[in-house]
Amino acid sequence: MKNMRTTTGRNFLFVPGPTNIPDRVQRAMMIAMEDHRSSKFPDLSTSVLRDLKKVYQTEAGQVFIFPSSGTGAWEAALTNTLSPGDKVLAFSFGQFSHLWIDMAQRLGFDVQAVEVEWGEGVPLDRAEEILRADKGHEIKAILACHNETATGVTSDIGGLRKAMDAAGHPALLAVDAVSSLASIEFEMDAWGVDLAVSGSQKGLMLPAGLGILATSQKALKALETATSRRCYFDLADMIKHNPGGYFPYTPALPMLYGLREALDLIEEEGLDHIIARHHYLAEGVRAAATEGWGLKLCAKEAKWNSDTVSAIMVPEGFDGAHVIDVAFRRYNLALGAGLSKVAGKLFRIGHLGDLNELMLMGAIAGSEMAMLDVGIKVEPGSGVAAASNYWRSNDPVPKHRVSKEEQFYEGHSTGSAQG
Ligand code: PLP
């Protein structure tokens, strides 16, 4: 009886991407195919390219969309701006930062990979020290993973820019924003990011299938001299076709319609609200894990905490993969697995995209039941209670982020309720 699974109801998807797709976005993708060379098509393509710039918070930059996943945009970032043998500085502190380094090595760059303990992020002092020592400016690019999805760690990219400036180093700053864009503050222009990689299946609330790359003007200049071999991901082809609203090959039409709808949703909620909401929801999950269950996060200090994914360490002697399997088989709940070095040591709750408190309560309750089922002695109901305490005593969007108009309506509705 205990192993039987309830087959009714929805699957609870709480991996940190792909995320839940809003019904409006899902419906927007249900379309008949169209001619991507028609005179109407540019209305769609130019509008999504324009509005993605707002999500990246860039006016000076340019955005490119590839029919790939985020990994394709990683490759586009590197091959369009670097030449074989170019020196690259990178920091490895989780599976995704590791995989980008692995790609850079396989593409023939000379990668100085700095190993950092998993649970920490980009070490700013160390970065500055290395850059200061590179007097001849041999390092052509710095690769940094903004949000390491495998460990639930967010790095300080604005701080990295400051370290580069303090060292007076001209390298390109290439950032993986796959699991941070449209959910954690990402200020491309203000932070002087040259290459910002993302994908469709996380904060943008779409299926996987679009690799998105934003470039600074400095990165586009590097394109002129970069000799890495490239074809499918050559930005020059995009630059030739995009201004007219077309692509060098057949675009993924339903994805672009879905993206249009997702960008409308983002505009309606407001990027500021979205970022504040992610923080508030993340705080509730962190309260469940640490105060409720008494467990540790993989993130070693609060400053590394990610607002899009929490990696929760299981106690010694238990297997995180077992918790994940029971959650899936018994309770129809999909949790993120521990990858590579942290395999079996943790499980991850993704809290990004189209979410609210009660959806997360399902993930917290399901994780708790699965932990109890495998013998982890957490207090039944303790995670839900801690999250509830946090959410009930905090505002989803702090007052300073609420517009005057909203404050007016809030006051108005309270008044009439009292009346
Ligand atoms: N970078 C990060 C931080 C990720 O979380 C992921 C995927 O989860 C990737 C890169 C790779 O993206 P994709 O799986 O879309 O190729």
CSV table of C-alpha atoms in Angstrom, one decimal, residues 36-273:
chain,number,residue,atom,x,y,z
A,36,HIS,CA,8.8,32.5,-41.2
A,37,ARG,CA,9.7,34.5,-44.3
A,38,SER,CA,6.4,36.3,-44.6
A,39,SER,CA,6.3,40.1,-44.3
A,40,LYS,CA,4.4,39.7,-41.0
A,41,PHE,CA,7.0,37.5,-39.2
A,42,PRO,CA,9.3,40.4,-38.3
A,43,ASP,CA,6.6,41.9,-36.0
A,44,LEU,CA,7.1,38.9,-33.7
A,45,SER,CA,10.8,38.4,-34.0
A,46,THR,CA,11.9,42.1,-33.6
A,47,SER,CA,9.5,42.5,-30.6
A,48,VAL,CA,10.9,39.5,-28.7
A,49,LEU,CA,14.5,40.6,-29.4
A,50,ARG,CA,13.7,44.1,-28.2
A,51,ASP,CA,11.9,43.1,-25.1
A,52,LEU,CA,14.5,40.5,-24.1
A,53,LYS,CA,16.9,43.4,-23.7
A,54,LYS,CA,14.8,44.8,-20.9
A,55,VAL,CA,15.0,41.5,-19.1
A,56,TYR,CA,18.8,41.6,-19.4
A,57,GLN,CA,18.7,45.2,-18.3
A,58,THR,CA,20.7,46.3,-21.3
A,59,GLU,CA,20.3,49.2,-23.7
A,60,ALA,CA,23.7,49.1,-25.3
A,61,GLY,CA,23.7,45.3,-25.8
A,62,GLN,CA,22.3,43.0,-28.5
A,63,VAL,CA,20.4,39.8,-28.0
A,64,PHE,CA,20.5,36.7,-30.1
A,65,ILE,CA,18.2,33.7,-30.0
A,66,PHE,CA,19.3,30.2,-31.2
A,67,PRO,CA,17.1,27.2,-31.5
A,68,SER,CA,19.2,25.3,-29.0
A,69,SER,CA,19.4,24.9,-25.2
A,70,GLY,CA,21.5,27.1,-23.0
A,71,THR,CA,24.6,24.9,-23.8
A,72,GLY,CA,24.4,26.2,-27.4
A,73,ALA,CA,24.5,29.8,-26.2
A,74,TRP,CA,27.6,28.9,-24.1
A,75,GLU,CA,29.3,27.7,-27.3
A,76,ALA,CA,28.2,30.8,-29.2
A,77,ALA,CA,29.6,33.1,-26.5
A,78,LEU,CA,33.0,31.4,-26.7
A,79,THR,CA,33.5,30.7,-30.4
A,80,ASN,CA,32.4,34.2,-31.5
A,81,THR,CA,34.8,36.1,-29.3
A,82,LEU,CA,37.9,34.0,-28.8
A,83,SER,CA,40.6,32.4,-30.9
A,84,PRO,CA,42.1,28.9,-30.4
A,85,GLY,CA,44.7,29.0,-27.6
A,86,ASP,CA,43.3,32.1,-26.0
A,87,LYS,CA,43.7,32.2,-22.3
A,88,VAL,CA,40.5,32.1,-20.3
A,89,LEU,CA,40.1,32.4,-16.5
A,90,ALA,CA,37.2,30.4,-15.0
A,91,PHE,CA,36.0,29.3,-11.6
A,92,SER,CA,34.7,25.8,-10.9
A,93,PHE,CA,32.3,25.3,-8.0
A,94,GLY,CA,29.5,23.1,-9.3
A,95,GLN,CA,28.5,20.9,-12.2
A,96,PHE,CA,27.5,23.8,-14.5
A,97,SER,CA,30.5,26.0,-13.9
A,98,HIS,CA,32.5,22.8,-14.5
A,99,LEU,CA,30.7,21.9,-17.7
A,100,TRP,CA,31.4,25.4,-19.2
A,101,ILE,CA,35.1,25.0,-18.4
A,102,ASP,CA,35.0,21.5,-20.0
A,103,MET,CA,33.5,23.0,-23.1
A,104,ALA,CA,36.1,25.8,-23.3
A,105,GLN,CA,38.9,23.2,-23.0
A,106,ARG,CA,37.3,21.0,-25.7
A,107,LEU,CA,37.0,24.0,-28.0
A,108,GLY,CA,40.8,24.6,-27.7
A,109,PHE,CA,41.1,27.5,-25.3
A,110,ASP,CA,43.8,27.6,-22.6
A,111,VAL,CA,41.7,27.6,-19.5
A,112,GLN,CA,43.0,28.5,-16.1
A,113,ALA,CA,40.3,26.8,-14.0
A,114,VAL,CA,40.3,27.9,-10.3
A,115,GLU,CA,38.8,25.2,-8.1
A,116,VAL,CA,36.5,26.6,-5.4
A,117,GLU,CA,34.8,24.6,-2.7
A,118,TRP,CA,31.3,23.5,-3.8
A,119,GLY,CA,28.9,25.7,-1.8
A,120,GLU,CA,30.8,28.9,-2.5
A,121,GLY,CA,30.8,31.1,-5.5
A,122,VAL,CA,33.3,33.3,-7.5
A,123,PRO,CA,36.1,34.3,-5.1
A,124,LEU,CA,36.4,38.1,-5.8
A,125,ASP,CA,39.8,38.6,-4.0
A,126,ARG,CA,41.3,35.6,-5.8
A,127,ALA,CA,40.0,36.9,-9.1
A,128,GLU,CA,41.4,40.3,-8.6
A,129,GLU,CA,44.8,38.9,-7.5
A,130,ILE,CA,45.0,36.7,-10.7
A,131,LEU,CA,44.0,39.6,-12.9
A,132,ARG,CA,46.6,42.0,-11.3
A,133,ALA,CA,49.3,39.4,-11.8
A,134,ASP,CA,48.4,39.1,-15.5
A,135,LYS,CA,50.4,42.2,-16.4
A,136,GLY,CA,50.5,41.3,-20.1
A,137,HIS,CA,46.7,40.9,-20.3
A,138,GLU,CA,47.0,37.4,-21.6
A,139,ILE,CA,43.6,36.5,-20.2
A,140,LYS,CA,41.1,37.3,-22.9
A,141,ALA,CA,37.9,36.3,-21.1
A,142,ILE,CA,36.6,35.5,-17.6
A,143,LEU,CA,33.9,32.9,-17.3
A,144,ALA,CA,31.6,33.1,-14.3
A,145,CYS,CA,28.4,31.2,-13.5
A,146,HIS,CA,26.0,33.7,-11.9
A,147,ASN,CA,23.8,31.1,-10.3
A,148,GLU,CA,25.2,27.6,-9.9
A,149,THR,CA,22.1,25.5,-10.2
A,150,ALA,CA,23.8,22.4,-8.9
A,151,THR,CA,24.7,23.8,-5.5
A,152,GLY,CA,22.2,26.7,-5.1
A,153,VAL,CA,24.9,29.4,-5.0
A,154,THR,CA,24.7,32.9,-6.5
A,155,SER,CA,27.8,34.8,-7.2
A,156,ASP,CA,28.3,38.6,-7.1
A,157,ILE,CA,28.8,39.6,-10.7
A,158,GLY,CA,28.7,43.3,-10.0
A,159,GLY,CA,31.6,42.6,-7.5
A,160,LEU,CA,33.5,40.6,-10.1
A,161,ARG,CA,33.2,43.6,-12.5
A,162,LYS,CA,34.6,45.8,-9.7
A,163,ALA,CA,37.5,43.4,-9.2
A,164,MET,CA,38.3,43.5,-12.9
A,165,ASP,CA,38.2,47.3,-12.9
A,166,ALA,CA,40.3,47.5,-9.8
A,167,ALA,CA,42.9,45.3,-11.5
A,168,GLY,CA,42.5,47.5,-14.7
A,169,HIS,CA,42.0,44.3,-16.7
A,170,PRO,CA,40.4,44.5,-20.2
A,171,ALA,CA,39.2,40.8,-20.5
A,172,LEU,CA,35.7,40.1,-21.6
A,173,LEU,CA,33.3,39.2,-18.8
A,174,ALA,CA,31.2,36.2,-19.9
A,175,VAL,CA,28.4,35.2,-17.5
A,176,ASP,CA,26.2,32.1,-17.3
A,177,ALA,CA,22.8,33.6,-16.4
A,178,VAL,CA,20.8,30.4,-17.3
A,179,SER,CA,19.2,30.0,-13.9
A,180,SER,CA,19.2,33.6,-12.9
A,181,LEU,CA,17.8,35.6,-15.8
A,182,ALA,CA,14.3,37.0,-15.1
A,183,SER,CA,14.4,35.7,-11.5
A,184,ILE,CA,17.5,37.1,-9.7
A,185,GLU,CA,18.8,40.7,-10.3
A,186,PHE,CA,20.9,40.7,-13.4
A,187,GLU,CA,22.1,44.1,-14.6
A,188,MET,CA,24.0,43.6,-17.8
A,189,ASP,CA,24.9,47.2,-18.6
A,190,ALA,CA,25.5,48.3,-15.0
A,191,TRP,CA,27.8,45.3,-14.3
A,192,GLY,CA,29.6,45.6,-17.6
A,193,VAL,CA,28.8,42.1,-18.7
A,194,ASP,CA,30.0,41.3,-22.2
A,195,LEU,CA,28.4,38.0,-22.8
A,196,ALA,CA,25.4,36.8,-21.0
A,197,VAL,CA,24.1,33.3,-21.7
A,198,SER,CA,20.6,32.0,-20.9
A,199,GLY,CA,18.0,29.5,-21.9
A,200,SER,CA,14.2,29.4,-22.2
A,201,GLN,CA,13.3,26.8,-19.6
A,202,LYS,CA,13.9,28.6,-16.3
A,203,GLY,CA,12.9,32.2,-15.4
A,204,LEU,CA,11.5,32.7,-18.9
A,205,MET,CA,8.9,29.9,-18.1
A,206,LEU,CA,9.1,28.2,-21.5
A,207,PRO,CA,10.0,24.7,-22.6
A,208,ALA,CA,13.7,24.1,-23.3
A,209,GLY,CA,14.6,24.9,-26.9
A,210,LEU,CA,16.0,28.5,-27.0
A,211,GLY,CA,19.6,29.4,-26.3
A,212,ILE,CA,19.8,33.1,-25.6
A,213,LEU,CA,22.9,35.2,-25.8
A,214,ALA,CA,23.2,38.9,-25.0
A,215,THR,CA,26.4,40.6,-26.1
A,216,SER,CA,27.9,44.0,-25.3
A,217,GLN,CA,29.3,46.2,-28.1
A,218,LYS,CA,32.8,45.2,-26.9
A,219,ALA,CA,32.0,41.5,-27.4
A,220,LEU,CA,30.7,42.3,-30.9
A,221,LYS,CA,34.0,44.0,-31.7
A,222,ALA,CA,35.8,40.9,-30.6
A,223,LEU,CA,33.8,39.0,-33.3
A,224,GLU,CA,35.8,40.7,-36.0
A,225,THR,CA,39.1,39.2,-34.9
A,226,ALA,CA,38.0,35.9,-33.2
A,227,THR,CA,39.2,33.0,-35.4
A,228,SER,CA,37.5,30.1,-33.7
A,229,ARG,CA,35.7,27.9,-36.2
A,230,ARG,CA,32.0,28.4,-36.0
A,231,CYS,CA,29.1,27.9,-38.4
A,232,TYR,CA,25.7,27.2,-36.9
A,233,PHE,CA,26.4,29.5,-34.0
A,234,ASP,CA,28.1,32.3,-36.1
A,235,LEU,CA,26.7,35.6,-34.9
A,236,ALA,CA,27.7,37.2,-38.2
A,237,ASP,CA,24.8,35.2,-39.9
A,238,MET,CA,22.4,36.5,-37.2
A,239,ILE,CA,23.7,40.0,-37.6
A,240,LYS,CA,23.0,39.8,-41.3
A,241,HIS,CA,19.4,38.5,-40.9
A,242,ASN,CA,18.1,39.8,-37.5
A,243,PRO,CA,17.8,43.5,-38.3
A,244,GLY,CA,15.2,42.8,-41.0
A,245,GLY,CA,13.4,40.4,-38.5
A,246,TYR,CA,14.6,37.1,-40.0
A,247,PHE,CA,16.8,34.3,-39.0
A,248,PRO,CA,19.5,32.5,-41.0
A,249,TYR,CA,17.5,29.2,-40.6
A,250,THR,CA,14.1,28.0,-39.7
A,251,PRO,CA,13.2,29.5,-36.3
A,252,ALA,CA,11.3,27.6,-33.6
A,253,LEU,CA,8.0,29.4,-34.2
A,254,PRO,CA,5.9,28.1,-31.3
A,255,MET,CA,8.7,28.9,-28.9
A,256,LEU,CA,8.9,32.5,-30.2
A,257,TYR,CA,5.1,32.9,-29.7
A,258,GLY,CA,5.5,31.4,-26.2
A,259,LEU,CA,8.4,33.8,-25.6
A,260,ARG,CA,6.2,36.7,-26.7
A,261,GLU,CA,3.6,35.8,-24.1
A,262,ALA,CA,6.2,35.2,-21.4
A,263,LEU,CA,7.7,38.6,-22.0
A,264,ASP,CA,4.2,40.1,-21.7
A,265,LEU,CA,3.7,38.3,-18.4
A,266,ILE,CA,7.1,39.6,-17.2
A,267,GLU,CA,6.2,43.2,-18.3
A,268,GLU,CA,2.8,42.9,-16.5
A,269,GLU,CA,4.3,41.7,-13.2
A,270,GLY,CA,7.3,43.9,-13.5
A,271,LEU,CA,10.9,42.7,-13.3
A,272,ASP,CA,11.4,44.3,-9.9
A,273,HIS,CA,8.4,42.5,-8.5
